[in-house]
mmCIF file of C-alpha atoms in Angstrom:
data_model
loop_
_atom_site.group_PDB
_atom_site.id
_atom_site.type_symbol
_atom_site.label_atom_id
_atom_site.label_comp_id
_atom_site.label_asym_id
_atom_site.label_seq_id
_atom_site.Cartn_x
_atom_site.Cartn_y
_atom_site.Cartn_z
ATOM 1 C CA UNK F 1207 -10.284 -9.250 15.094
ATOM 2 C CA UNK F 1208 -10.248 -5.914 16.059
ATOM 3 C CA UNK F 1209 -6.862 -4.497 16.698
ATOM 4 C CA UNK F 1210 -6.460 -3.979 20.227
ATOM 5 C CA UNK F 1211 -3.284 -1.596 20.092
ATOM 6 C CA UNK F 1212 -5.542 1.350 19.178
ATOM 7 C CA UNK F 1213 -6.599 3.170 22.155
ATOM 8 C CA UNK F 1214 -8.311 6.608 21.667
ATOM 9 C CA UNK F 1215 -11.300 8.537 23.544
ATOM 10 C CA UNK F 1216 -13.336 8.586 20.357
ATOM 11 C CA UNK F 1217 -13.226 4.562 19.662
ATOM 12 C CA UNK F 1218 -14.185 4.090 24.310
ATOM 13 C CA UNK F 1219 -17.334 6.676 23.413
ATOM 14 C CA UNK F 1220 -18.098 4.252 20.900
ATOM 15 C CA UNK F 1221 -19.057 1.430 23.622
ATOM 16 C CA UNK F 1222 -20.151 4.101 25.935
ATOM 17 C CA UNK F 1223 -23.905 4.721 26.595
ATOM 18 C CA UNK F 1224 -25.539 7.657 25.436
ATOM 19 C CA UNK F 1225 -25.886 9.619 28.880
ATOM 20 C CA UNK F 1226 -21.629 9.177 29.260
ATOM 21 C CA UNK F 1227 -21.027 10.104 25.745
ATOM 22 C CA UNK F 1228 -19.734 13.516 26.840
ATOM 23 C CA UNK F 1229 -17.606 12.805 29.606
ATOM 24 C CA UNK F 1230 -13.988 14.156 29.411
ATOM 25 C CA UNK F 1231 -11.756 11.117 28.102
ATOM 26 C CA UNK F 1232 -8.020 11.775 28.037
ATOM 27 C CA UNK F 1233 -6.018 9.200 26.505
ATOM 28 C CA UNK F 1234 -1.876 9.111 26.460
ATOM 29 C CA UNK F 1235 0.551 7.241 24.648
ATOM 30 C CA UNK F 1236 2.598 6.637 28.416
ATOM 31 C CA UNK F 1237 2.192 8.559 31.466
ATOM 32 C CA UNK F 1238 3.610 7.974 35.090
ATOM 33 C CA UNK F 1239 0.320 6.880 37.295
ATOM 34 C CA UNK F 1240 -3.293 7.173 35.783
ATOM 35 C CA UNK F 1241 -4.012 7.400 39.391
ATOM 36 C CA UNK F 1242 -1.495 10.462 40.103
ATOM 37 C CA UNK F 1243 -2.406 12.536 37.143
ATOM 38 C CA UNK F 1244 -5.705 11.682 38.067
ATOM 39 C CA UNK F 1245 -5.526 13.149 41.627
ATOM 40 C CA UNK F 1246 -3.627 16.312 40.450
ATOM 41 C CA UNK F 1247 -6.822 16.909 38.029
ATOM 42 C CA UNK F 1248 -8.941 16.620 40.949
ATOM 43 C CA UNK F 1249 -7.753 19.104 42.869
ATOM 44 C CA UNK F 1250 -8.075 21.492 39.945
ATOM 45 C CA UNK F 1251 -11.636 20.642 39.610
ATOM 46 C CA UNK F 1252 -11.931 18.393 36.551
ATOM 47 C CA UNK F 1253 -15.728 17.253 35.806
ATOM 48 C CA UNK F 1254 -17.278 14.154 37.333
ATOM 49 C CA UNK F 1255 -16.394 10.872 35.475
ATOM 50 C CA UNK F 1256 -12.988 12.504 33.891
ATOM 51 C CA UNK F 1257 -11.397 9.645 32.661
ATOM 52 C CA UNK F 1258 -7.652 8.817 32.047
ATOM 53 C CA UNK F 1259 -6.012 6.241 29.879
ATOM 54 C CA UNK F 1260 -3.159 5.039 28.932
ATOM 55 C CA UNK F 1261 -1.306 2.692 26.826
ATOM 56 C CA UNK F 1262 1.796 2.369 29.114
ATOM 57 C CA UNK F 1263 2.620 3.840 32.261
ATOM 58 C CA UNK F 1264 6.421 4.502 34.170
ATOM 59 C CA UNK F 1265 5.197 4.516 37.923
ATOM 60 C CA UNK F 1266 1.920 2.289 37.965
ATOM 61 C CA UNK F 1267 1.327 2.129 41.240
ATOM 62 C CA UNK F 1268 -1.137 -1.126 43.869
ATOM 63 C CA UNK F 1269 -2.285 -1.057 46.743
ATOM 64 C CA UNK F 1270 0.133 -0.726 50.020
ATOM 65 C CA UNK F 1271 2.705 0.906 47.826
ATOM 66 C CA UNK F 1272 3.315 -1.693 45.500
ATOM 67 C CA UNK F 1273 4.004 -1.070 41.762
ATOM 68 C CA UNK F 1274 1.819 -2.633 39.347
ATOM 69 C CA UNK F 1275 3.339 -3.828 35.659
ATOM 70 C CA UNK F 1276 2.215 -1.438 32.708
ATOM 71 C CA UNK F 1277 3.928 -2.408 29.954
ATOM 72 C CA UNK F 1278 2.727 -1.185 26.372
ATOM 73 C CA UNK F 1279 0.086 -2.067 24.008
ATOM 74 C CA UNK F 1280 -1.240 -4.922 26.193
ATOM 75 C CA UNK F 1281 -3.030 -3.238 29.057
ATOM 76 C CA UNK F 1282 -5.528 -1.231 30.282
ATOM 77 C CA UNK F 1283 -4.724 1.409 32.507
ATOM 78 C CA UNK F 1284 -7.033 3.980 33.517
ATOM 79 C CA UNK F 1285 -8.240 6.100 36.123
ATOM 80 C CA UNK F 1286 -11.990 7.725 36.630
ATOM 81 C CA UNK F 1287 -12.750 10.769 38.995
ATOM 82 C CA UNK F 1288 -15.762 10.992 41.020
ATOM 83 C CA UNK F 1289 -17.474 13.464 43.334
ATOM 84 C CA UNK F 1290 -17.360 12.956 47.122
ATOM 85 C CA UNK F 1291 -19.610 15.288 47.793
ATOM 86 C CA UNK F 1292 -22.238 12.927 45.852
ATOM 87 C CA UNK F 1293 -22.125 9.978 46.840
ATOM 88 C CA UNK F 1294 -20.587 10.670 50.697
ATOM 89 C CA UNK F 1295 -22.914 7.338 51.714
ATOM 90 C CA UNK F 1296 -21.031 4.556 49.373
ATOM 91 C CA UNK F 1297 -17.082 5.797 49.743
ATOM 92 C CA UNK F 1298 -16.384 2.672 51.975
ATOM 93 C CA UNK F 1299 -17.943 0.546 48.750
ATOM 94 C CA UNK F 1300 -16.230 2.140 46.225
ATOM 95 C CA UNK F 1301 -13.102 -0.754 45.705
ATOM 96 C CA UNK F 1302 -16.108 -3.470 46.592
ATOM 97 C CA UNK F 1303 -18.415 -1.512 43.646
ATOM 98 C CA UNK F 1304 -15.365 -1.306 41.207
ATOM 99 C CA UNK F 1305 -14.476 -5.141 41.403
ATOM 100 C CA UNK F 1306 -18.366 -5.477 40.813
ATOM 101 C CA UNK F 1307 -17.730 -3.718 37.776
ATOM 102 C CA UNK F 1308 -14.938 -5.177 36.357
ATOM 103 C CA UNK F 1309 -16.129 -8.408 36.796
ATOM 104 C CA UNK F 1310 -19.358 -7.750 35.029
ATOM 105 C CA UNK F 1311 -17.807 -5.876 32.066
ATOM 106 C CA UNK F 1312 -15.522 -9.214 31.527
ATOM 107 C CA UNK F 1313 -18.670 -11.549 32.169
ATOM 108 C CA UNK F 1314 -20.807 -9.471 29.371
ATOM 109 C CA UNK F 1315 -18.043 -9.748 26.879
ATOM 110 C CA UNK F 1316 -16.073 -13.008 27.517
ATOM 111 C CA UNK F 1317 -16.634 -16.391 28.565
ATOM 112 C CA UNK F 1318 -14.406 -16.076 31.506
ATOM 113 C CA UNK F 1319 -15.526 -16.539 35.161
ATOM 114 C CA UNK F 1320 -13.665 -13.746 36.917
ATOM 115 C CA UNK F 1321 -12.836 -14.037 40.564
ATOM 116 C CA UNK F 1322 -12.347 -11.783 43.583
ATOM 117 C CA UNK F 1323 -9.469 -12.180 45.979
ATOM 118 C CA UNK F 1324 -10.350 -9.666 48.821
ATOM 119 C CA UNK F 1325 -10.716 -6.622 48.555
ATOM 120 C CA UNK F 1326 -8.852 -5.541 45.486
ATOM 121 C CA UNK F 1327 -7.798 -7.948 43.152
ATOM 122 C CA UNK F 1328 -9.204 -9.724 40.035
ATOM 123 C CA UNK F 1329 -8.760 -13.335 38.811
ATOM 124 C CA UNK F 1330 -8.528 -15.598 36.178
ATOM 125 C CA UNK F 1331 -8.095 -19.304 36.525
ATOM 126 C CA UNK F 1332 -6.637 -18.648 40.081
ATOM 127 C CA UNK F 1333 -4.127 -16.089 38.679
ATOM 128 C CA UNK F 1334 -4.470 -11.841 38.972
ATOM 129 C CA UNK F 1335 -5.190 -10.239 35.614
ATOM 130 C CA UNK F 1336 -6.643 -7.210 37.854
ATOM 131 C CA UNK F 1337 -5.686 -4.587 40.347
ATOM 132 C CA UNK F 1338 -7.730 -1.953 41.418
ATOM 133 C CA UNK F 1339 -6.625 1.448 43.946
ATOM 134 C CA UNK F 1340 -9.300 3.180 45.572
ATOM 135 C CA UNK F 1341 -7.985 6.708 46.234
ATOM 136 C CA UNK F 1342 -8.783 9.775 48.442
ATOM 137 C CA UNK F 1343 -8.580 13.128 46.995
ATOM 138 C CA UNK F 1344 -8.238 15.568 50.154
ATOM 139 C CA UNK F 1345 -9.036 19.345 49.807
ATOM 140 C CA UNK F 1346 -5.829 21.008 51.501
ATOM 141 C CA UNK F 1347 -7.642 24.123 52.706
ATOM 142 C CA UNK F 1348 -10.033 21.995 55.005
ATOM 143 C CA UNK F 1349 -9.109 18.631 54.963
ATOM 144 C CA UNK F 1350 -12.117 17.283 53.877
ATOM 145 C CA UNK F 1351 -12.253 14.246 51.207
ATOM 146 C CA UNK F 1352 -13.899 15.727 48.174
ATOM 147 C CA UNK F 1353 -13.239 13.397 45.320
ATOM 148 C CA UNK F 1354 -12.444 9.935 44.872
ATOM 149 C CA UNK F 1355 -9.946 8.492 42.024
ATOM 150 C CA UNK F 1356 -10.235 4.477 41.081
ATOM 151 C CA UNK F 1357 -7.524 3.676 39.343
ATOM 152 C CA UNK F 1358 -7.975 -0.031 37.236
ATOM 153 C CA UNK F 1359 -5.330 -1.925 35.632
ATOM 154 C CA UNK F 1360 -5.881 -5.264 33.594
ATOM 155 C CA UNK F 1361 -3.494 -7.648 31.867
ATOM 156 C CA UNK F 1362 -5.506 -7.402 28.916
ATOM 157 C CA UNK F 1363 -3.021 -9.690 26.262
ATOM 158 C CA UNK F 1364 0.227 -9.405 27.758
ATOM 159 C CA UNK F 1365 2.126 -13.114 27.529
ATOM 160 C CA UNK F 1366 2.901 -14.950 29.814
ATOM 161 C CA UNK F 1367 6.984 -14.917 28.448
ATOM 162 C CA UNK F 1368 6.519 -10.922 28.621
ATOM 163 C CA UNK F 1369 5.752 -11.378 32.861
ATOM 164 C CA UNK F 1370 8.738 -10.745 34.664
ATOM 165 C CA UNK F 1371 10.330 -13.367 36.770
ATOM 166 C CA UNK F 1372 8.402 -12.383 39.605
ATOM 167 C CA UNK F 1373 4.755 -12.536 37.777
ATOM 168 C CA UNK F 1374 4.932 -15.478 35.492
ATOM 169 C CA UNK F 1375 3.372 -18.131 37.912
ATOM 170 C CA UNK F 1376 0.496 -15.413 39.949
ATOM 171 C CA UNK F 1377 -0.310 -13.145 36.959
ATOM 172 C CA UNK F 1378 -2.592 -13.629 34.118
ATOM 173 C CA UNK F 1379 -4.393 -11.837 31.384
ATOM 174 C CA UNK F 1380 -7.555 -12.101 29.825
ATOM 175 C CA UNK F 1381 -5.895 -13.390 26.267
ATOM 176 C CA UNK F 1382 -10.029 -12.761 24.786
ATOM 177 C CA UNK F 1383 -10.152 -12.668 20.337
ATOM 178 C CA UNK F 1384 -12.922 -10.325 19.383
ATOM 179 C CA UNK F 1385 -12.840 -7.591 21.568
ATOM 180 C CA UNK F 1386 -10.618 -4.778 22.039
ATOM 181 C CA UNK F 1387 -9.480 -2.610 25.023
ATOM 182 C CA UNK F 1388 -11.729 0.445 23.876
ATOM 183 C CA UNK F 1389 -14.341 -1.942 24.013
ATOM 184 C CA UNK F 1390 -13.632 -3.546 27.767
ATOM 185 C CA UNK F 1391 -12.641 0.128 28.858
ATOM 186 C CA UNK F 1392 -16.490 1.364 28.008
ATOM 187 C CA UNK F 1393 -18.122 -1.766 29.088
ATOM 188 C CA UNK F 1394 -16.635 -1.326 32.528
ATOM 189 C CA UNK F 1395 -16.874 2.656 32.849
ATOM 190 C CA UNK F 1396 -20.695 1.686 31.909
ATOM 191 C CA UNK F 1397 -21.016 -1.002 34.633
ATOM 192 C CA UNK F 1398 -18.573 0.704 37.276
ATOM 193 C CA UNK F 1399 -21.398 4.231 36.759
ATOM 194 C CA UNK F 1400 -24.177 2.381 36.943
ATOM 195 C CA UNK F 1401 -23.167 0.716 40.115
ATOM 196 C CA UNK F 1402 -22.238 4.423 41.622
ATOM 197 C CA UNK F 1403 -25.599 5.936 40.639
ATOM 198 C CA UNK F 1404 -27.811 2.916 41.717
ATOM 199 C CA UNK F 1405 -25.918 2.214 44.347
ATOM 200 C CA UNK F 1406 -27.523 -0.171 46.344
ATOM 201 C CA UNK F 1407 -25.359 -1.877 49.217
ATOM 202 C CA UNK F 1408 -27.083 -5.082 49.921
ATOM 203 C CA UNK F 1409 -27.521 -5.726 46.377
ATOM 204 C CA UNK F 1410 -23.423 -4.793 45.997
ATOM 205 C CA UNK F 1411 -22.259 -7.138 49.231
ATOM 206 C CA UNK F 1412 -24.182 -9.832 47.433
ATOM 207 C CA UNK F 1413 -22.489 -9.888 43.825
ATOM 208 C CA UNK F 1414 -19.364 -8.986 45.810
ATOM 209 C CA UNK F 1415 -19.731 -12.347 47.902
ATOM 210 C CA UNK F 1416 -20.637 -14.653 44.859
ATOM 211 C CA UNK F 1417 -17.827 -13.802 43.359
ATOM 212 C CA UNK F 1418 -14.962 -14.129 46.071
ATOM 213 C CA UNK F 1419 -12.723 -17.199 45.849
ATOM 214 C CA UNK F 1420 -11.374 -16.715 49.845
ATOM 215 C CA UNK F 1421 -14.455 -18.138 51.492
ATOM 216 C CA UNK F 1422 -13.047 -21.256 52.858
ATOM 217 C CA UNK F 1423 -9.584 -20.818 52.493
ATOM 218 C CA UNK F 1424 -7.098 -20.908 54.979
ATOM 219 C CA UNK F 1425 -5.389 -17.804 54.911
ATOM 220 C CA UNK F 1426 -2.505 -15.599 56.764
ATOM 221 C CA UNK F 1427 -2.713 -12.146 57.784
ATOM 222 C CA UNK F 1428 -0.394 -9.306 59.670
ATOM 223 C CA UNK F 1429 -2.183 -7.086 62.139
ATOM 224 C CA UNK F 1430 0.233 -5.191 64.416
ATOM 225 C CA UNK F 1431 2.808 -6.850 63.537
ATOM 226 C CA UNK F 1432 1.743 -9.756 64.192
ATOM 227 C CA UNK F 1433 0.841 -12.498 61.667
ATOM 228 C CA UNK F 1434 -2.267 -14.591 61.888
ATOM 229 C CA UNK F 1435 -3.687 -17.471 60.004
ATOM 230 C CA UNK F 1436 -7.175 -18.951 59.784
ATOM 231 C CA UNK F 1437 -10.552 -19.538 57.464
ATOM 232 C CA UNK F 1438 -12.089 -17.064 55.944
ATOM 233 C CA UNK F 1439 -15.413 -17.078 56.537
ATOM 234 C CA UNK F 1440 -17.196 -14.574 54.707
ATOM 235 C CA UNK F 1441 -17.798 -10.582 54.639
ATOM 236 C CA UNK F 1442 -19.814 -8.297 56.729
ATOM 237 C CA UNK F 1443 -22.360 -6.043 55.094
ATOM 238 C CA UNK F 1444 -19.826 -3.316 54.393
ATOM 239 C CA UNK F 1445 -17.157 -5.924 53.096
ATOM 240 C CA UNK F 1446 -14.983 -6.805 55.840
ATOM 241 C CA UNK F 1447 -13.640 -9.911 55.848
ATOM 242 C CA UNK F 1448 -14.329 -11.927 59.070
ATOM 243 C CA UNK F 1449 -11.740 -14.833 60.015
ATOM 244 C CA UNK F 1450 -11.936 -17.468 62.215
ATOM 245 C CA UNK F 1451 -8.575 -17.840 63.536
ATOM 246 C CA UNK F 1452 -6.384 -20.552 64.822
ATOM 247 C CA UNK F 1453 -6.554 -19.005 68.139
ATOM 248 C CA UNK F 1454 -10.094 -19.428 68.302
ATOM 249 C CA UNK F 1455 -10.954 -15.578 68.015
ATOM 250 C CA UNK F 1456 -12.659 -14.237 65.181
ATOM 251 C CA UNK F 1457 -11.180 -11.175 63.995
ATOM 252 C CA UNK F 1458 -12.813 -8.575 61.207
ATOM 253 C CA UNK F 1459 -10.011 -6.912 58.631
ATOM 254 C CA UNK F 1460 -11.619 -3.836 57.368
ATOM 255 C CA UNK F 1461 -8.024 -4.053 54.718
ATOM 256 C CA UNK F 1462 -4.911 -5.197 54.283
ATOM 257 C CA UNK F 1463 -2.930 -8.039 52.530
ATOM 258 C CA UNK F 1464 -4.290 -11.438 52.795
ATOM 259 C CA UNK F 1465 -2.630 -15.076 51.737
ATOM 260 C CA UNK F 1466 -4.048 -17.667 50.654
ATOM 261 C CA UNK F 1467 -2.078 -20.187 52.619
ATOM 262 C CA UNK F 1468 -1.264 -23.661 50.453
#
């Protein structure tokens, strides 16, 4: 078994494909966001595909300003930079392209059967081992949007004793013998720039779709203020999710938290 403590840039380049092998990889014992550092690099003009990494982080941060766990030596944690500017047509796909990615990357090296809860999050036997947070990087002078930062974080082999209270009975990890997290990291920084340079938004809408576990479901939503429930009844061809509500009206959620209601 290989150990899966060891993170380092040299061990990810190992899994990497030839034409990312020279990609800036920064890896860090603990650091407050991936996703913050990240941004901050951005606006000081770091190469396309800079990648950060790190064995623990202080401030990890989800989606809607929620934190997400990062405790040591059990999960991944990184963050990849892209350009804007090069692929303006796909920015709306990026979080639908990124869950693509992850999913494949655990599919290639696992037996596991990932699932996607719209938009954002990954699952394992109906629990999250995966968060992922799509992020704007705005140009001050001009206000224009000229990099993008996704941030990923897996529950690679945390326990389920280590979860706090809160976590033990939604979170998961991937618990997989024989791989290790510079192994996974590669395998989805391979998938996730394939996807961005091929992109392809039919093709991305239908692995996206395949995948999600919500089609069906009754669910609960806020919008205004106001909280609706309904069936989910699939996504649009940029990935909004359509609902069928119990008022009769069919809404569209282009994002937001959705419930699964039991």
């Amino acid at each position: 078994m290989q150990n899966n403590n060891a993170l380092s840039a040299d061990a990810i380049k190992l899994f990497l494909n030839d034409k990312y092998n020279n990609i800036d990889i920064q890896v860090f014992e603990s650091i407050s966001s991936t996703n913050t550092v990240a941004k901050q690099m951005a606006l000081d003009a770091c190469s396309q595909y800079t990648t950060l990494v790190a064995n623990s982080q202080t401030a990890g941060r989800g989606r809607v300003g929620k934190t997400f766990y990062s405790p040591a030596n059990s999960g991944i944690y990184l963050s990849t930079v892209i350009s804007a500017k090069k692929h303006t047509a796909d920015i709306a796909f990026i979080t639908i392209l990124s869950a693509v990615a992850v999913c494949k990357a655990i599919e290639e090296l696992t037996s596991l059967t990932p699932t996607i809860k719209w938009v954002n999050d990954i699952f394992i036997d109906d629990k999250k081992s995966c968060g992922i947070l799509t992020e704007a990087v705005i140009n001050p002078t001009n206000g224009t949007i000229e990099n993008l930062v996704i941030g990923i974080g897996i529950n690679f082999s945390t326990t389920s004793e280590d979860f706090p209270d809160e976590l033990k009975h939604i979170a998961t990890s991937l618990n997989q013998v024989g791989i290790s997290r510079n192994q996974l990291i590669a395998t989805i920084l391979n998938n996730l720039f394939y996807e961005i340079e091929n992109f392809d938004s039919d093709r991305i809408i239908k692995e996206y779709r395949s995948r999600m576990f919500l089609i069906g479901k009754n669910v609960t939503f806020t919008l205004n203020d106001i909280e609706y429930n309904g069936i989910a009844k699939d996504i649009d061809s940029v990935g909004h999710l359509i609902v069928e509500c119990s008022d009769n009206i069919t809404r569209t959620l282009h994002s937001g938290e959705v419930s699964i209601k039991y």
